[in-house]
PDB file of C-alpha atoms in Angstrom:
ATOM      1  CA  MET M   1     -21.903 -12.430  43.501  1.00  0.00           C
ATOM      2  CA  GLY M   2     -22.462 -12.726  39.388  1.00  0.00           C
ATOM      3  CA  VAL M   3     -25.859 -13.752  39.389  1.00  0.00           C
ATOM      4  CA  THR M   4     -26.663 -10.673  42.106  1.00  0.00           C
ATOM      5  CA  LYS M   5     -24.767  -7.850  40.028  1.00  0.00           C
ATOM      6  CA  ARG M   6     -25.661  -8.793  36.843  1.00  0.00           C
ATOM      7  CA  PHE M   7     -29.817  -8.399  37.786  1.00  0.00           C
ATOM      8  CA  SER M   8     -29.210  -5.382  39.910  1.00  0.00           C
ATOM      9  CA  ASP M   9     -27.148  -3.826  37.066  1.00  0.00           C
ATOM     10  CA  PHE M  10     -30.653  -5.094  34.854  1.00  0.00           C
ATOM     11  CA  LEU M  11     -32.708  -3.171  36.997  1.00  0.00           C
ATOM     12  CA  SER M  12     -30.472  -0.799  37.591  1.00  0.00           C
ATOM     13  CA  ASN M  13     -30.964   0.262  33.924  1.00  0.00           C
ATOM     14  CA  ILE M  14     -34.384   0.092  33.081  1.00  0.00           C
ATOM     15  CA  THR M  15     -35.442   1.722  36.088  1.00  0.00           C
ATOM     16  CA  LEU M  16     -37.071   5.213  34.613  1.00  0.00           C
ATOM     17  CA  THR M  17     -34.610   8.171  35.981  1.00  0.00           C
ATOM     18  CA  ASP M  18     -35.853  11.395  38.466  1.00  0.00           C
ATOM     19  CA  ASP M  19     -35.921  13.437  34.746  1.00  0.00           C
ATOM     20  CA  GLN M  20     -38.543  10.464  33.234  1.00  0.00           C
ATOM     21  CA  LEU M  21     -40.774  10.562  36.407  1.00  0.00           C
ATOM     22  CA  LYS M  22     -40.675  14.376  36.722  1.00  0.00           C
ATOM     23  CA  ALA M  23     -41.847  14.606  33.267  1.00  0.00           C
ATOM     24  CA  GLY M  24     -44.737  12.010  33.744  1.00  0.00           C
ATOM     25  CA  ARG M  25     -45.933  13.621  37.075  1.00  0.00           C
ATOM     26  CA  GLU M  26     -45.859  16.741  35.070  1.00  0.00           C
ATOM     27  CA  ARG M  27     -47.840  15.796  32.046  1.00  0.00           C
ATOM     28  CA  ARG M  28     -50.280  13.816  33.768  1.00  0.00           C
ATOM     29  CA  GLU M  29     -50.658  17.284  36.031  1.00  0.00           C
ATOM     30  CA  SER M  30     -50.703  19.481  33.297  1.00  0.00           C
ATOM     31  CA  VAL M  31     -53.849  17.010  31.414  1.00  0.00           C
ATOM     32  CA  ILE M  32     -55.856  16.950  34.432  1.00  0.00           C
ATOM     33  CA  GLN M  33     -55.823  20.301  35.168  1.00  0.00           C
ATOM     34  CA  ALA M  34     -57.813  21.293  32.117  1.00  0.00           C
ATOM     35  CA  LEU M  35     -60.196  18.382  32.492  1.00  0.00           C
ATOM     36  CA  ASN M  36     -60.283  19.593  36.168  1.00  0.00           C
ATOM     37  CA  GLU M  37     -61.271  23.146  34.467  1.00  0.00           C
ATOM     38  CA  ASN M  38     -64.384  21.533  32.288  1.00  0.00           C
ATOM     39  CA  TYR M  39     -65.925  19.988  34.604  1.00  0.00           C
ATOM     40  CA  TYR M  40     -65.153  20.459  37.981  1.00  0.00           C
ATOM     41  CA  GLY M  41     -64.521  25.004  37.502  1.00  0.00           C
ATOM     42  CA  SER M  42     -60.761  23.764  39.737  1.00  0.00           C
ATOM     43  CA  LYS M  43     -57.510  24.206  38.518  1.00  0.00           C
ATOM     44  CA  SER M  44     -56.312  21.598  40.246  1.00  0.00           C
ATOM     45  CA  LYS M  45     -53.705  19.200  38.914  1.00  0.00           C
ATOM     46  CA  THR M  46     -54.778  15.349  40.574  1.00  0.00           C
ATOM     47  CA  ASP M  47     -58.750  16.427  41.910  1.00  0.00           C
ATOM     48  CA  GLN M  48     -60.496  13.399  40.941  1.00  0.00           C
ATOM     49  CA  SER M  49     -57.333  11.551  38.940  1.00  0.00           C
ATOM     50  CA  LYS M  50     -55.280   8.771  39.911  1.00  0.00           C
ATOM     51  CA  PHE M  51     -52.345   6.415  38.361  1.00  0.00           C
ATOM     52  CA  ILE M  52     -53.297   3.483  37.365  1.00  0.00           C
ATOM     53  CA  GLY M  53     -51.082   0.652  35.226  1.00  0.00           C
ATOM     54  CA  SER M  54     -47.793   0.513  35.929  1.00  0.00           C
ATOM     55  CA  TRP M  55     -47.610   4.132  36.841  1.00  0.00           C
ATOM     56  CA  GLY M  56     -50.337   3.117  40.053  1.00  0.00           C
ATOM     57  CA  LYS M  57     -48.141  -0.471  39.764  1.00  0.00           C
ATOM     58  CA  PHE M  58     -44.980   0.692  40.509  1.00  0.00           C
ATOM     59  CA  THR M  59     -43.860  -1.505  37.473  1.00  0.00           C
ATOM     60  CA  ARG M  60     -42.813   1.345  34.975  1.00  0.00           C
ATOM     61  CA  VAL M  61     -39.721   0.477  32.706  1.00  0.00           C
ATOM     62  CA  ARG M  62     -37.830   2.755  30.809  1.00  0.00           C
ATOM     63  CA  PRO M  63     -38.091   3.413  28.069  1.00  0.00           C
ATOM     64  CA  PRO M  64     -41.345   5.188  29.648  1.00  0.00           C
ATOM     65  CA  ARG M  65     -44.123   3.802  27.868  1.00  0.00           C
ATOM     66  CA  ASP M  66     -47.595   5.659  28.054  1.00  0.00           C
ATOM     67  CA  VAL M  67     -48.583   7.584  31.075  1.00  0.00           C
ATOM     68  CA  ASP M  68     -51.780   5.948  32.911  1.00  0.00           C
ATOM     69  CA  VAL M  69     -54.173   8.465  34.926  1.00  0.00           C
ATOM     70  CA  LEU M  70     -57.841   7.703  35.800  1.00  0.00           C
ATOM     71  CA  PHE M  71     -60.246  11.038  36.273  1.00  0.00           C
ATOM     72  CA  GLU M  72     -63.219  10.456  37.810  1.00  0.00           C
ATOM     73  CA  LEU M  73     -65.660  12.378  35.300  1.00  0.00           C
ATOM     74  CA  PRO M  74     -69.024  13.740  37.282  1.00  0.00           C
ATOM     75  CA  LYS M  75     -72.689  12.171  37.550  1.00  0.00           C
ATOM     76  CA  ALA M  76     -74.242  15.216  36.355  1.00  0.00           C
ATOM     77  CA  ALA M  77     -71.843  14.118  33.249  1.00  0.00           C
ATOM     78  CA  TYR M  78     -73.245  10.923  32.877  1.00  0.00           C
ATOM     79  CA  ASP M  79     -76.487  11.577  34.178  1.00  0.00           C
ATOM     80  CA  ARG M  80     -76.097  13.945  30.971  1.00  0.00           C
ATOM     81  CA  PHE M  81     -75.360  10.998  27.684  1.00  0.00           C
ATOM     82  CA  GLN M  82     -78.170   9.330  29.081  1.00  0.00           C
ATOM     83  CA  GLN M  83     -79.965  11.270  27.852  1.00  0.00           C
ATOM     84  CA  ARG M  84     -78.993  11.315  24.752  1.00  0.00           C
ATOM     85  CA  ASN M  85     -78.927   8.595  21.417  1.00  0.00           C
ATOM     86  CA  GLY M  86     -75.631   6.528  20.116  1.00  0.00           C
ATOM     87  CA  ASN M  87     -73.172   4.893  21.246  1.00  0.00           C
ATOM     88  CA  LYS M  88     -73.335   7.000  24.224  1.00  0.00           C
ATOM     89  CA  GLN M  89     -70.123   6.556  25.225  1.00  0.00           C
ATOM     90  CA  SER M  90     -68.164   6.911  21.664  1.00  0.00           C
ATOM     91  CA  GLN M  91     -70.120  10.225  22.598  1.00  0.00           C
ATOM     92  CA  LEU M  92     -68.292  10.905  25.223  1.00  0.00           C
ATOM     93  CA  LEU M  93     -65.244   9.865  24.840  1.00  0.00           C
ATOM     94  CA  GLN M  94     -65.385  12.602  22.109  1.00  0.00           C
ATOM     95  CA  GLU M  95     -66.421  15.300  24.258  1.00  0.00           C
ATOM     96  CA  VAL M  96     -63.731  14.393  26.892  1.00  0.00           C
ATOM     97  CA  ARG M  97     -61.217  14.546  23.162  1.00  0.00           C
ATOM     98  CA  SER M  98     -63.056  17.483  22.660  1.00  0.00           C
ATOM     99  CA  VAL M  99     -62.172  19.322  25.927  1.00  0.00           C
ATOM    100  CA  LEU M 100     -58.332  18.347  25.750  1.00  0.00           C
ATOM    101  CA  GLY M 101     -58.198  19.598  22.107  1.00  0.00           C
ATOM    102  CA  LYS M 102     -59.038  22.727  23.212  1.00  0.00           C
ATOM    103  CA  THR M 103     -55.177  22.962  25.536  1.00  0.00           C
ATOM    104  CA  PHE M 104     -53.239  19.606  23.494  1.00  0.00           C
ATOM    105  CA  TYR M 105     -53.580  19.438  19.606  1.00  0.00           C
ATOM    106  CA  SER M 106     -52.676  15.914  19.071  1.00  0.00           C
ATOM    107  CA  THR M 107     -55.822  14.084  21.027  1.00  0.00           C
ATOM    108  CA  THR M 108     -57.222  10.827  19.783  1.00  0.00           C
ATOM    109  CA  ILE M 109     -58.959   8.643  21.081  1.00  0.00           C
ATOM    110  CA  LYS M 110     -57.478   4.704  21.181  1.00  0.00           C
ATOM    111  CA  GLY M 111     -58.854   1.782  19.251  1.00  0.00           C
ATOM    112  CA  ASP M 112     -62.523   0.684  21.200  1.00  0.00           C
ATOM    113  CA  GLY M 113     -62.216   2.570  24.487  1.00  0.00           C
ATOM    114  CA  PRO M 114     -61.777   3.270  26.836  1.00  0.00           C
ATOM    115  CA  VAL M 115     -58.695   5.617  26.891  1.00  0.00           C
ATOM    116  CA  VAL M 116     -58.240   9.093  25.471  1.00  0.00           C
ATOM    117  CA  MET M 117     -54.716   9.520  24.818  1.00  0.00           C
ATOM    118  CA  VAL M 118     -52.636  13.200  24.129  1.00  0.00           C
ATOM    119  CA  ASP M 119     -49.659  12.924  22.173  1.00  0.00           C
ATOM    120  CA  PHE M 120     -46.188  14.265  23.579  1.00  0.00           C
ATOM    121  CA  SER M 121     -42.841  15.099  22.580  1.00  0.00           C
ATOM    122  CA  THR M 122     -40.804  11.857  24.746  1.00  0.00           C
ATOM    123  CA  TYR M 123     -43.837   9.968  25.890  1.00  0.00           C
ATOM    124  CA  ASN M 124     -47.922   9.885  26.032  1.00  0.00           C
ATOM    125  CA  VAL M 125     -50.398  10.186  28.723  1.00  0.00           C
ATOM    126  CA  GLU M 126     -53.775   7.612  28.315  1.00  0.00           C
ATOM    127  CA  ILE M 127     -56.487   9.310  29.914  1.00  0.00           C
ATOM    128  CA  VAL M 128     -59.542   6.532  31.027  1.00  0.00           C
ATOM    129  CA  PRO M 129     -62.541   8.585  31.860  1.00  0.00           C
ATOM    130  CA  ALA M 130     -64.398   6.627  34.532  1.00  0.00           C
ATOM    131  CA  PHE M 131     -67.503   6.869  37.140  1.00  0.00           C
ATOM    132  CA  LEU M 132     -67.247   6.155  40.295  1.00  0.00           C
ATOM    133  CA  LEU M 133     -69.346   2.978  41.503  1.00  0.00           C
ATOM    134  CA  THR M 134     -70.613   3.108  45.050  1.00  0.00           C
ATOM    135  CA  SER M 135     -69.017   0.096  45.455  1.00  0.00           C
ATOM    136  CA  GLY M 136     -65.619   1.594  45.215  1.00  0.00           C
ATOM    137  CA  GLN M 137     -65.147   0.165  41.034  1.00  0.00           C
ATOM    138  CA  TYR M 138     -65.572   2.163  37.853  1.00  0.00           C
ATOM    139  CA  TRP M 139     -67.675   2.193  34.967  1.00  0.00           C
ATOM    140  CA  ILE M 140     -65.196   3.265  31.953  1.00  0.00           C
ATOM    141  CA  CYS M 141     -66.249   3.601  28.619  1.00  0.00           C
ATOM    142  CA  MET M 142     -66.304   0.711  25.390  1.00  0.00           C
ATOM    143  CA  THR M 143     -67.508   1.790  21.959  1.00  0.00           C
ATOM    144  CA  ASP M 144     -67.905  -1.631  20.702  1.00  0.00           C
ATOM    145  CA  ASP M 145     -71.471  -2.873  20.107  1.00  0.00           C
ATOM    146  CA  GLY M 146     -72.722  -0.010  20.114  1.00  0.00           C
ATOM    147  CA  GLY M 147     -71.197   1.150  23.296  1.00  0.00           C
ATOM    148  CA  ARG M 148     -71.234  -0.445  26.713  1.00  0.00           C
ATOM    149  CA  TYR M 149     -69.805   0.807  30.200  1.00  0.00           C
ATOM    150  CA  LYS M 150     -67.917  -1.851  31.508  1.00  0.00           C
ATOM    151  CA  THR M 151     -67.303  -2.888  35.016  1.00  0.00           C
ATOM    152  CA  ALA M 152     -63.269  -2.045  36.316  1.00  0.00           C
ATOM    153  CA  ASP M 153     -61.106  -2.558  39.640  1.00  0.00           C
ATOM    154  CA  TYR M 154     -58.369  -0.915  39.422  1.00  0.00           C
ATOM    155  CA  ASP M 155     -57.681  -0.392  42.946  1.00  0.00           C
ATOM    156  CA  ALA M 156     -57.978  -4.385  43.631  1.00  0.00           C
ATOM    157  CA  GLU M 157     -55.423  -4.601  40.060  1.00  0.00           C
ATOM    158  CA  ILE M 158     -52.675  -2.353  42.499  1.00  0.00           C
ATOM    159  CA  SER M 159     -53.899  -4.502  45.526  1.00  0.00           C
ATOM    160  CA  ASN M 160     -52.698  -7.526  43.892  1.00  0.00           C
ATOM    161  CA  ILE M 161     -49.350  -6.400  42.864  1.00  0.00           C
ATOM    162  CA  ALA M 162     -48.967  -4.945  45.821  1.00  0.00           C
ATOM    163  CA  ALA M 163     -50.266  -7.490  47.910  1.00  0.00           C
ATOM    164  CA  SER M 164     -47.737 -10.345  46.274  1.00  0.00           C
ATOM    165  CA  ASN M 165     -44.488  -7.706  45.771  1.00  0.00           C
ATOM    166  CA  ASP M 166     -45.026  -7.186  49.998  1.00  0.00           C
ATOM    167  CA  LYS M 167     -45.229 -11.500  50.883  1.00  0.00           C
ATOM    168  CA  THR M 168     -42.468 -12.040  48.320  1.00  0.00           C
ATOM    169  CA  SER M 169     -40.003  -8.409  47.816  1.00  0.00           C
ATOM    170  CA  ASN M 170     -39.917  -9.960  43.676  1.00  0.00           C
ATOM    171  CA  THR M 171     -43.345  -9.378  42.609  1.00  0.00           C
ATOM    172  CA  ARG M 172     -42.655  -6.036  41.430  1.00  0.00           C
ATOM    173  CA  ASP M 173     -38.750  -7.424  39.818  1.00  0.00           C
ATOM    174  CA  LEU M 174     -40.181  -9.940  38.187  1.00  0.00           C
ATOM    175  CA  VAL M 175     -42.737  -7.406  36.779  1.00  0.00           C
ATOM    176  CA  ARG M 176     -40.825  -5.256  35.333  1.00  0.00           C
ATOM    177  CA  MET M 177     -37.897  -7.879  33.768  1.00  0.00           C
ATOM    178  CA  ALA M 178     -40.925  -9.642  31.885  1.00  0.00           C
ATOM    179  CA  LYS M 179     -41.701  -6.007  30.398  1.00  0.00           C
ATOM    180  CA  ALA M 180     -38.384  -5.582  29.050  1.00  0.00           C
ATOM    181  CA  TRP M 181     -38.506  -8.797  27.662  1.00  0.00           C
ATOM    182  CA  GLN M 182     -42.403  -8.228  26.007  1.00  0.00           C
ATOM    183  CA  SER M 183     -40.768  -5.037  24.633  1.00  0.00           C
ATOM    184  CA  TYR M 184     -37.076  -6.809  23.214  1.00  0.00           C
ATOM    185  CA  CYS M 185     -38.708 -10.034  21.736  1.00  0.00           C
ATOM    186  CA  SER M 186     -41.798  -8.122  20.559  1.00  0.00           C
ATOM    187  CA  VAL M 187     -43.667 -10.481  22.557  1.00  0.00           C
ATOM    188  CA  PRO M 188     -47.789 -10.196  21.873  1.00  0.00           C
ATOM    189  CA  LEU M 189     -48.613 -10.725  25.109  1.00  0.00           C
ATOM    190  CA  LYS M 190     -50.917  -7.542  27.338  1.00  0.00           C
ATOM    191  CA  SER M 191     -48.696  -5.933  30.389  1.00  0.00           C
ATOM    192  CA  PHE M 192     -51.490  -6.673  32.230  1.00  0.00           C
ATOM    193  CA  HIS M 193     -51.881 -10.286  31.442  1.00  0.00           C
ATOM    194  CA  LEU M 194     -47.624 -10.906  32.099  1.00  0.00           C
ATOM    195  CA  GLU M 195     -49.048  -8.940  35.386  1.00  0.00           C
ATOM    196  CA  LEU M 196     -51.338 -11.594  36.622  1.00  0.00           C
ATOM    197  CA  VAL M 197     -49.247 -14.658  35.774  1.00  0.00           C
ATOM    198  CA  ALA M 198     -46.278 -13.447  37.370  1.00  0.00           C
ATOM    199  CA  VAL M 199     -48.061 -13.252  40.745  1.00  0.00           C
ATOM    200  CA  ASP M 200     -50.076 -16.814  39.652  1.00  0.00           C
ATOM    201  CA  PHE M 201     -46.227 -18.215  39.121  1.00  0.00           C
ATOM    202  CA  LEU M 202     -44.711 -16.643  42.648  1.00  0.00           C
ATOM    203  CA  ASN M 203     -47.678 -17.994  44.127  1.00  0.00           C
ATOM    204  CA  GLN M 204     -46.286 -21.987  43.373  1.00  0.00           C
ATOM    205  CA  TRP M 205     -42.254 -21.038  43.212  1.00  0.00           C
ATOM    206  CA  GLU M 206     -40.555 -22.091  45.646  1.00  0.00           C
ATOM    207  CA  HIS M 207     -37.682 -19.645  45.615  1.00  0.00           C
ATOM    208  CA  ALA M 208     -40.722 -16.938  45.744  1.00  0.00           C
ATOM    209  CA  GLY M 209     -39.229 -14.199  48.722  1.00  0.00           C
ATOM    210  CA  LYS M 210     -35.325 -15.544  48.120  1.00  0.00           C
ATOM    211  CA  GLY M 211     -32.890 -12.570  46.880  1.00  0.00           C
ATOM    212  CA  LYS M 212     -31.409 -11.040  43.751  1.00  0.00           C
ATOM    213  CA  GLU M 213     -28.717 -14.456  43.570  1.00  0.00           C
ATOM    214  CA  TYR M 214     -31.695 -16.707  42.593  1.00  0.00           C
ATOM    215  CA  TYR M 215     -33.126 -13.929  39.454  1.00  0.00           C
ATOM    216  CA  ASP M 216     -31.328 -16.577  37.405  1.00  0.00           C
ATOM    217  CA  TRP M 217     -33.028 -19.559  38.407  1.00  0.00           C
ATOM    218  CA  MET M 218     -36.297 -16.968  38.492  1.00  0.00           C
ATOM    219  CA  MET M 219     -36.590 -15.380  34.706  1.00  0.00           C
ATOM    220  CA  ARG M 220     -36.321 -19.330  33.674  1.00  0.00           C
ATOM    221  CA  ASP M 221     -38.980 -20.719  36.161  1.00  0.00           C
ATOM    222  CA  PHE M 222     -40.820 -18.144  35.333  1.00  0.00           C
ATOM    223  CA  PHE M 223     -40.779 -18.508  30.865  1.00  0.00           C
ATOM    224  CA  GLY M 224     -41.210 -21.961  31.705  1.00  0.00           C
ATOM    225  CA  TYR M 225     -44.710 -21.156  34.036  1.00  0.00           C
ATOM    226  CA  LEU M 226     -45.370 -19.347  30.943  1.00  0.00           C
ATOM    227  CA  ALA M 227     -45.103 -21.379  28.093  1.00  0.00           C
ATOM    228  CA  ASN M 228     -47.310 -23.354  29.574  1.00  0.00           C
ATOM    229  CA  ARG M 229     -50.060 -20.978  30.274  1.00  0.00           C
ATOM    230  CA  LYS M 230     -51.224 -20.537  26.951  1.00  0.00           C
ATOM    231  CA  ASN M 231     -54.573 -20.924  25.161  1.00  0.00           C
ATOM    232  CA  SER M 232     -55.728 -20.458  29.244  1.00  0.00           C
ATOM    233  CA  HIS M 233     -57.421 -17.362  31.090  1.00  0.00           C
ATOM    234  CA  VAL M 234     -55.809 -15.204  33.572  1.00  0.00           C
ATOM    235  CA  TYR M 235     -59.014 -13.258  35.660  1.00  0.00           C
ATOM    236  CA  ALA M 236     -59.309  -9.418  36.023  1.00  0.00           C
ATOM    237  CA  PRO M 237     -58.749  -9.021  40.687  1.00  0.00           C
ATOM    238  CA  GLY M 238     -61.791  -7.668  41.476  1.00  0.00           C
ATOM    239  CA  THR M 239     -64.048  -7.805  39.170  1.00  0.00           C
ATOM    240  CA  TYR M 240     -62.581 -11.767  37.885  1.00  0.00           C
ATOM    241  CA  GLU M 241     -63.274 -10.792  33.657  1.00  0.00           C
ATOM    242  CA  ALA M 242     -61.345 -13.771  31.944  1.00  0.00           C
ATOM    243  CA  MET M 243     -59.053 -12.796  29.972  1.00  0.00           C
ATOM    244  CA  TYR M 244     -57.769 -15.408  27.377  1.00  0.00           C
ATOM    245  CA  LEU M 245     -54.463 -15.975  26.627  1.00  0.00           C
ATOM    246  CA  GLY M 246     -53.956 -18.015  23.870  1.00  0.00           C
ATOM    247  CA  GLU M 247     -50.522 -18.796  21.700  1.00  0.00           C
ATOM    248  CA  SER M 248     -49.238 -16.326  19.480  1.00  0.00           C
ATOM    249  CA  TRP M 249     -46.400 -15.522  22.461  1.00  0.00           C
ATOM    250  CA  VAL M 250     -45.698 -19.353  23.121  1.00  0.00           C
ATOM    251  CA  SER M 251     -42.792 -20.026  20.935  1.00  0.00           C
ATOM    252  CA  ARG M 252     -41.012 -16.224  22.122  1.00  0.00           C
ATOM    253  CA  ALA M 253     -41.734 -18.622  25.441  1.00  0.00           C
ATOM    254  CA  GLU M 254     -40.578 -20.831  25.053  1.00  0.00           C
ATOM    255  CA  THR M 255     -37.456 -19.805  23.675  1.00  0.00           C
ATOM    256  CA  ALA M 256     -36.842 -16.869  26.209  1.00  0.00           C
ATOM    257  CA  ARG M 257     -37.378 -20.790  28.983  1.00  0.00           C
ATOM    258  CA  ASP M 258     -34.975 -22.359  26.864  1.00  0.00           C
ATOM    259  CA  ARG M 259     -32.009 -19.344  26.517  1.00  0.00           C
ATOM    260  CA  ALA M 260     -32.338 -18.674  29.963  1.00  0.00           C
ATOM    261  CA  THR M 261     -31.749 -22.750  30.834  1.00  0.00           C
ATOM    262  CA  LYS M 262     -28.459 -22.113  28.984  1.00  0.00           C
ATOM    263  CA  ALA M 263     -28.067 -18.792  30.956  1.00  0.00           C
ATOM    264  CA  CYS M 264     -28.309 -20.493  34.110  1.00  0.00           C
ATOM    265  CA  GLY M 265     -25.853 -23.320  33.234  1.00  0.00           C
ATOM    266  CA  PHE M 266     -22.981 -21.091  32.637  1.00  0.00           C
ATOM    267  CA  GLU M 267     -23.514 -18.922  35.612  1.00  0.00           C
ATOM    268  CA  THR M 268     -20.832 -20.500  37.886  1.00  0.00           C
ATOM    269  CA  THR M 269     -18.870 -21.379  34.539  1.00  0.00           C
ATOM    270  CA  ASP M 270     -18.442 -19.124  31.915  1.00  0.00           C
ATOM    271  CA  ALA M 271     -19.889 -15.648  32.879  1.00  0.00           C
ATOM    272  CA  LEU M 272     -19.290 -13.763  29.904  1.00  0.00           C
ATOM    273  CA  SER M 273     -21.573 -16.452  28.512  1.00  0.00           C
ATOM    274  CA  ALA M 274     -24.538 -16.625  30.271  1.00  0.00           C
ATOM    275  CA  GLY M 275     -24.158 -12.847  29.648  1.00  0.00           C
ATOM    276  CA  ASP M 276     -24.787 -13.384  26.002  1.00  0.00           C
ATOM    277  CA  GLU M 277     -27.763 -15.896  26.596  1.00  0.00           C
ATOM    278  CA  TRP M 278     -29.936 -13.339  28.761  1.00  0.00           C
ATOM    279  CA  GLN M 279     -28.999 -10.701  26.236  1.00  0.00           C
ATOM    280  CA  LYS M 280     -31.142 -12.263  23.448  1.00  0.00           C
ATOM    281  CA  ILE M 281     -33.646 -12.236  25.587  1.00  0.00           C
ATOM    282  CA  PHE M 282     -33.285  -9.297  27.016  1.00  0.00           C
ATOM    283  CA  GLY M 283     -31.735  -6.493  25.003  1.00  0.00           C
ATOM    284  CA  THR M 284     -28.515  -4.522  26.521  1.00  0.00           C
ATOM    285  CA  ASP M 285     -29.428  -3.152  29.396  1.00  0.00           C
ATOM    286  CA  VAL M 286     -28.648  -6.715  31.119  1.00  0.00           C
ATOM    287  CA  PRO M 287     -24.949  -6.629  31.469  1.00  0.00           C
ATOM    288  CA  ARG M 288     -22.637  -8.938  29.122  1.00  0.00           C
ATOM    289  CA  ASP M 289     -20.506  -8.869  32.064  1.00  0.00           C
ATOM    290  CA  ALA M 290     -21.540  -9.706  35.889  1.00  0.00           C
TER     291      ALA M 290
END
């Protein structure tokens, strides 16, 4: 029961509050309304948009990170930019930035695309302008290599997490706790990659589908599985794009595995010592005393 309570409290501590959820929805609505007015002559706060990333997959954590939102541009915008010379994708992102800049004064383009970021005082909205394809996938703007469109399948990404969680009931919990570790230990591994490894791990873990009384073992075994994935690839759902994991994060995964192994050993004999080890991995969001 100590393990169940510890991890139940941990998950509660990293769950967004009702006020944070409300703020995220309101920020999306204000940004989407500005885009709809410009591109569709509509005042809708949600049309042509959907939550993607952690908000679409229900893997968001506290403290809140960016709110990721896809905005579907009209085909007329694609046709218009196809008539231009130069880096069409960069020019398109600049136009979206300019449209949003009329309402939100702190608006930037992030990196090489595909995101236009609107800064708010608490957390930001990251807009992905996209063109819907007949396949149900999207073209998103990448500004590197002279500009190009990249195919993304956000519905497949969301379905990948949902299907795994429906099968096991563990997936979203595992991803959220892994993100807490990622943040607390400054792990240089993308959240998207962590999610994909989590699904792969649960597909082969012998205790998948069991309750929170197994979550100490789940985290121990996940960190071990992750450490063994150095220099391997994960594949984007829907598009099957291969993404290299590298190894810059491996020492942190190995340290987390070793500390989780110690914590599991303490759970039945010394709950406070177990809590000390878990807090070295996750910080004080995980209770010391179960």
